[in-house]
mmCIF file of C-alpha atoms in Angstrom:
data_model
loop_
_atom_site.group_PDB
_atom_site.id
_atom_site.type_symbol
_atom_site.label_atom_id
_atom_site.label_comp_id
_atom_site.label_asym_id
_atom_site.label_seq_id
_atom_site.Cartn_x
_atom_site.Cartn_y
_atom_site.Cartn_z
ATOM 1 C CA MET S 202 -0.565 0.206 0.303
ATOM 2 C CA LYS S 203 1.185 3.655 -1.051
ATOM 3 C CA LEU S 204 0.845 6.951 1.342
ATOM 4 C CA TRP S 205 1.116 9.966 1.281
ATOM 5 C CA LEU S 206 1.114 11.673 4.028
ATOM 6 C CA ILE S 207 0.905 15.255 4.633
ATOM 7 C CA ARG S 208 1.990 17.994 6.967
ATOM 8 C CA HIS S 209 -0.514 20.223 7.218
ATOM 9 C CA ALA S 210 0.010 23.752 6.629
ATOM 10 C CA ALA S 211 2.182 26.167 9.590
ATOM 11 C CA VAL S 212 -0.456 27.641 12.368
ATOM 12 C CA ALA S 213 -1.806 31.051 13.467
ATOM 13 C CA LEU S 214 0.013 30.688 16.345
ATOM 14 C CA PRO S 215 3.286 31.795 18.313
ATOM 15 C CA PRO S 216 6.647 29.948 18.001
ATOM 16 C CA GLY S 217 7.755 27.211 20.471
ATOM 17 C CA LEU S 218 3.336 26.721 21.450
ATOM 18 C CA CYS S 219 2.642 23.127 22.389
ATOM 19 C CA TYR S 220 -0.614 22.587 21.029
ATOM 20 C CA GLY S 221 -1.050 18.773 20.068
ATOM 21 C CA ILE S 222 -4.537 18.562 20.172
ATOM 22 C CA THR S 223 -5.651 22.039 20.101
ATOM 23 C CA ASP S 224 -7.889 22.901 17.487
ATOM 24 C CA ALA S 225 -5.201 25.653 16.282
ATOM 25 C CA PRO S 226 -5.719 27.088 12.347
ATOM 26 C CA ALA S 227 -3.263 27.468 10.459
ATOM 27 C CA ARG S 228 -2.436 30.290 8.502
ATOM 28 C CA ALA S 229 -4.344 31.284 5.396
ATOM 29 C CA ASP S 230 -1.518 31.558 2.915
ATOM 30 C CA ALA S 231 0.729 28.557 3.897
ATOM 31 C CA THR S 232 -2.296 26.370 3.447
ATOM 32 C CA LEU S 233 -3.191 28.001 -0.699
ATOM 33 C CA ALA S 234 1.215 27.297 -0.824
ATOM 34 C CA ALA S 235 0.948 24.233 0.832
ATOM 35 C CA ALA S 236 -2.406 22.950 -1.476
ATOM 36 C CA GLU S 237 -0.302 24.020 -4.570
ATOM 37 C CA ALA S 238 2.676 22.483 -3.866
ATOM 38 C CA VAL S 239 1.184 19.460 -2.912
ATOM 39 C CA THR S 240 -1.544 19.093 -5.482
ATOM 40 C CA ALA S 241 1.044 18.249 -8.808
ATOM 41 C CA THR S 242 2.486 15.010 -5.711
ATOM 42 C CA LEU S 243 -0.783 13.443 -5.242
ATOM 43 C CA PRO S 244 -2.514 10.492 -8.465
ATOM 44 C CA ARG S 245 -5.783 11.202 -9.540
ATOM 45 C CA HIS S 246 -8.641 9.980 -7.336
ATOM 46 C CA VAL S 247 -5.867 8.771 -5.105
ATOM 47 C CA PRO S 248 -8.329 8.767 -1.751
ATOM 48 C CA LEU S 249 -8.292 11.494 1.177
ATOM 49 C CA TRP S 250 -8.129 10.928 4.731
ATOM 50 C CA VAL S 251 -8.009 14.166 7.233
ATOM 51 C CA SER S 252 -7.394 14.556 10.455
ATOM 52 C CA GLY S 253 -10.604 16.414 13.038
ATOM 53 C CA LEU S 254 -8.425 18.893 13.111
ATOM 54 C CA ALA S 255 -9.069 22.246 11.693
ATOM 55 C CA ARG S 256 -5.586 22.821 10.324
ATOM 56 C CA ALA S 257 -5.826 19.826 8.367
ATOM 57 C CA GLN S 258 -9.045 20.036 7.315
ATOM 58 C CA GLN S 259 -8.215 23.555 5.870
ATOM 59 C CA LEU S 260 -5.685 21.966 3.217
ATOM 60 C CA ALA S 261 -7.934 19.084 2.811
ATOM 61 C CA ALA S 262 -10.192 21.691 2.159
ATOM 62 C CA ALA S 263 -7.635 23.671 -0.403
ATOM 63 C CA LEU S 264 -6.623 19.935 -2.215
ATOM 64 C CA GLN S 265 -9.808 19.772 -3.124
ATOM 65 C CA ARG S 266 -11.152 22.969 -4.551
ATOM 66 C CA ARG S 267 -7.458 22.487 -6.869
ATOM 67 C CA ARG S 268 -8.028 18.784 -7.656
ATOM 68 C CA PRO S 269 -11.788 18.004 -7.787
ATOM 69 C CA ASP S 270 -10.839 14.530 -8.678
ATOM 70 C CA LEU S 271 -9.771 13.710 -5.057
ATOM 71 C CA GLY S 272 -13.595 13.881 -3.881
ATOM 72 C CA ALA S 273 -14.495 14.826 0.087
ATOM 73 C CA ALA S 274 -12.319 13.596 2.747
ATOM 74 C CA ARG S 275 -12.579 10.657 4.991
ATOM 75 C CA VAL S 276 -12.606 12.582 8.580
ATOM 76 C CA GLU S 277 -10.661 10.324 10.062
ATOM 77 C CA PRO S 278 -10.021 11.178 14.583
ATOM 78 C CA ARG S 279 -7.255 8.601 14.946
ATOM 79 C CA LEU S 280 -4.797 11.153 12.653
ATOM 80 C CA ASN S 281 -5.759 13.782 14.894
ATOM 81 C CA GLU S 282 -2.469 14.424 16.484
ATOM 82 C CA MET S 283 -1.331 13.494 19.862
ATOM 83 C CA ASP S 284 -2.921 14.680 22.732
ATOM 84 C CA PHE S 285 -0.653 16.609 25.467
ATOM 85 C CA GLY S 286 -3.282 17.178 27.999
ATOM 86 C CA ARG S 287 -2.223 20.292 30.617
ATOM 87 C CA TRP S 288 1.059 20.985 28.621
ATOM 88 C CA GLU S 289 -1.550 21.827 25.410
ATOM 89 C CA MET S 290 -0.670 25.491 24.647
ATOM 90 C CA GLN S 291 2.300 25.520 26.919
ATOM 91 C CA ALA S 292 5.759 27.109 25.860
ATOM 92 C CA TRP S 293 7.636 24.047 25.252
ATOM 93 C CA ASP S 294 10.516 25.256 26.988
ATOM 94 C CA ALA S 295 8.457 26.377 30.410
ATOM 95 C CA ILE S 296 6.810 22.087 30.154
ATOM 96 C CA PRO S 297 9.124 20.728 33.609
ATOM 97 C CA ARG S 298 12.306 19.392 32.792
ATOM 98 C CA ALA S 299 10.666 15.944 35.145
ATOM 99 C CA ALA S 300 7.998 15.799 32.765
ATOM 100 C CA PHE S 301 10.155 15.053 29.792
ATOM 101 C CA ASP S 302 12.353 12.921 31.688
ATOM 102 C CA ALA S 303 9.249 10.566 33.182
ATOM 103 C CA TRP S 304 8.314 10.066 29.496
ATOM 104 C CA MET S 305 12.248 9.054 27.958
ATOM 105 C CA ALA S 306 12.355 6.775 30.652
ATOM 106 C CA ASP S 307 9.315 5.156 29.633
ATOM 107 C CA PHE S 308 8.397 6.593 26.152
ATOM 108 C CA ALA S 309 5.645 3.785 24.925
ATOM 109 C CA HIS S 310 3.186 4.510 27.618
ATOM 110 C CA HIS S 311 4.151 7.726 29.627
ATOM 111 C CA ARG S 312 0.688 10.054 29.680
ATOM 112 C CA PHE S 313 2.751 13.083 28.669
ATOM 113 C CA GLY S 314 0.348 15.092 29.983
ATOM 114 C CA GLY S 315 -1.614 12.625 31.458
ATOM 115 C CA GLU S 316 -3.332 12.255 28.826
ATOM 116 C CA GLU S 317 -1.713 10.215 25.691
ATOM 117 C CA CYS S 318 1.122 8.307 24.834
ATOM 118 C CA THR S 319 3.534 7.520 22.218
ATOM 119 C CA GLN S 320 2.257 4.107 21.638
ATOM 120 C CA ARG S 321 -1.524 5.137 21.864
ATOM 121 C CA VAL S 322 -0.808 7.114 19.437
ATOM 122 C CA ILE S 323 1.120 4.483 17.669
ATOM 123 C CA GLU S 324 -1.778 2.132 17.828
ATOM 124 C CA ARG S 325 -4.412 4.566 16.002
ATOM 125 C CA VAL S 326 -1.619 4.952 13.075
ATOM 126 C CA ALA S 327 -1.539 1.378 13.265
ATOM 127 C CA ALA S 328 -5.385 0.675 12.883
ATOM 128 C CA VAL S 329 -5.757 2.908 10.423
ATOM 129 C CA VAL S 330 -3.155 1.140 7.598
ATOM 130 C CA MET S 331 -4.721 -2.059 8.906
ATOM 131 C CA GLU S 332 -8.110 -1.392 8.270
ATOM 132 C CA LEU S 333 -6.703 0.216 4.891
ATOM 133 C CA HIS S 334 -5.217 -3.174 3.533
ATOM 134 C CA THR S 335 -8.123 -5.450 4.855
ATOM 135 C CA ALA S 336 -10.670 -3.033 2.725
ATOM 136 C CA GLY S 337 -7.849 -3.585 -0.404
ATOM 137 C CA ILE S 338 -7.213 0.634 -0.903
ATOM 138 C CA ARG S 339 -3.572 0.194 -2.391
ATOM 139 C CA GLU S 340 -2.998 3.808 -2.856
ATOM 140 C CA ALA S 341 -4.500 6.810 0.028
ATOM 141 C CA ALA S 342 -3.315 10.764 1.096
ATOM 142 C CA TRP S 343 -3.282 11.456 4.498
ATOM 143 C CA VAL S 344 -2.910 15.493 5.975
ATOM 144 C CA THR S 345 -2.645 15.079 8.618
ATOM 145 C CA HIS S 346 0.421 15.750 11.962
ATOM 146 C CA ALA S 347 3.793 15.330 12.280
ATOM 147 C CA GLY S 348 2.745 13.262 15.137
ATOM 148 C CA VAL S 349 0.776 10.650 13.541
ATOM 149 C CA ILE S 350 2.971 11.154 10.078
ATOM 150 C CA ARG S 351 6.902 9.987 12.547
ATOM 151 C CA GLY S 352 3.878 7.148 13.836
ATOM 152 C CA ALA S 353 3.320 5.937 10.521
ATOM 153 C CA HIS S 354 7.446 5.903 9.467
ATOM 154 C CA TYR S 355 8.104 4.019 13.252
ATOM 155 C CA LEU S 356 4.653 1.173 12.519
ATOM 156 C CA ARG S 357 6.538 0.841 8.378
ATOM 157 C CA ALA S 358 10.352 0.417 10.018
ATOM 158 C CA HIS S 359 9.685 -1.574 13.763
ATOM 159 C CA GLY S 360 5.586 -3.495 12.444
ATOM 160 C CA PRO S 361 3.324 -3.291 15.435
ATOM 161 C CA ARG S 362 5.551 -4.137 18.598
ATOM 162 C CA VAL S 363 6.004 -1.277 21.389
ATOM 163 C CA ILE S 364 8.414 1.037 20.306
ATOM 164 C CA ALA S 365 11.221 0.446 22.261
ATOM 165 C CA GLY S 366 12.525 4.225 23.182
ATOM 166 C CA VAL S 367 13.153 7.952 22.010
ATOM 167 C CA HIS S 368 15.132 5.889 20.584
ATOM 168 C CA GLU S 369 12.939 4.520 17.670
ATOM 169 C CA TRP S 370 10.927 7.600 17.140
ATOM 170 C CA PRO S 371 11.751 9.057 13.600
ATOM 171 C CA GLU S 372 13.166 12.017 14.906
ATOM 172 C CA HIS S 373 13.448 14.023 11.045
ATOM 173 C CA VAL S 374 9.943 14.409 10.377
ATOM 174 C CA ILE S 375 8.784 16.582 7.240
ATOM 175 C CA GLU S 376 7.970 20.383 7.318
ATOM 176 C CA PRO S 377 4.173 22.055 7.298
ATOM 177 C CA GLY S 378 2.738 21.844 3.977
ATOM 178 C CA ALA S 379 4.935 19.426 2.729
ATOM 179 C CA CYS S 380 4.453 15.719 1.291
ATOM 180 C CA VAL S 381 6.415 12.743 2.272
ATOM 181 C CA GLU S 382 5.343 9.433 0.287
ATOM 182 C CA LEU S 383 5.721 5.820 2.318
ATOM 183 C CA VAL S 384 5.214 2.478 1.052
ATOM 184 C CA PHE S 385 3.577 -0.287 3.684
#
């Protein structure tokens, strides 16, 4: 199966904020530029899935306006970004070091911010991949988030097992508004 993973455009927030599940909008100019850049990358009639968050839905709508052949996007909440709980909308550098240390000590299962753990993100992504595979879907495009894209890369490299630690989590992720192709 071939996936085109498209990261939402740059958000309309100050830099340095933790904004996982927060429904922060993307910048309109960045969304239009991303749609223009990604449009030619996607094959004709590729089914489109989109996170339930506004910043991803903005880009999906812009892509559909440029490419009517993509049809209606399927909203898939499992493609939402990680829920960072009490750390949402906090400056990353204001989050206590002890919170990061606890997360790194149990990267798979610690609920950073009290809500969602990394392993849960991996499981959400794996469930969508398996659903597409079971349905016989050979290619799809996801408009989603950095954590989901990292989760997909983790699954491609390691399969659906429990992540051993932060050393297995992909360091690099595409920039906002960019697209990467991943084959499962």
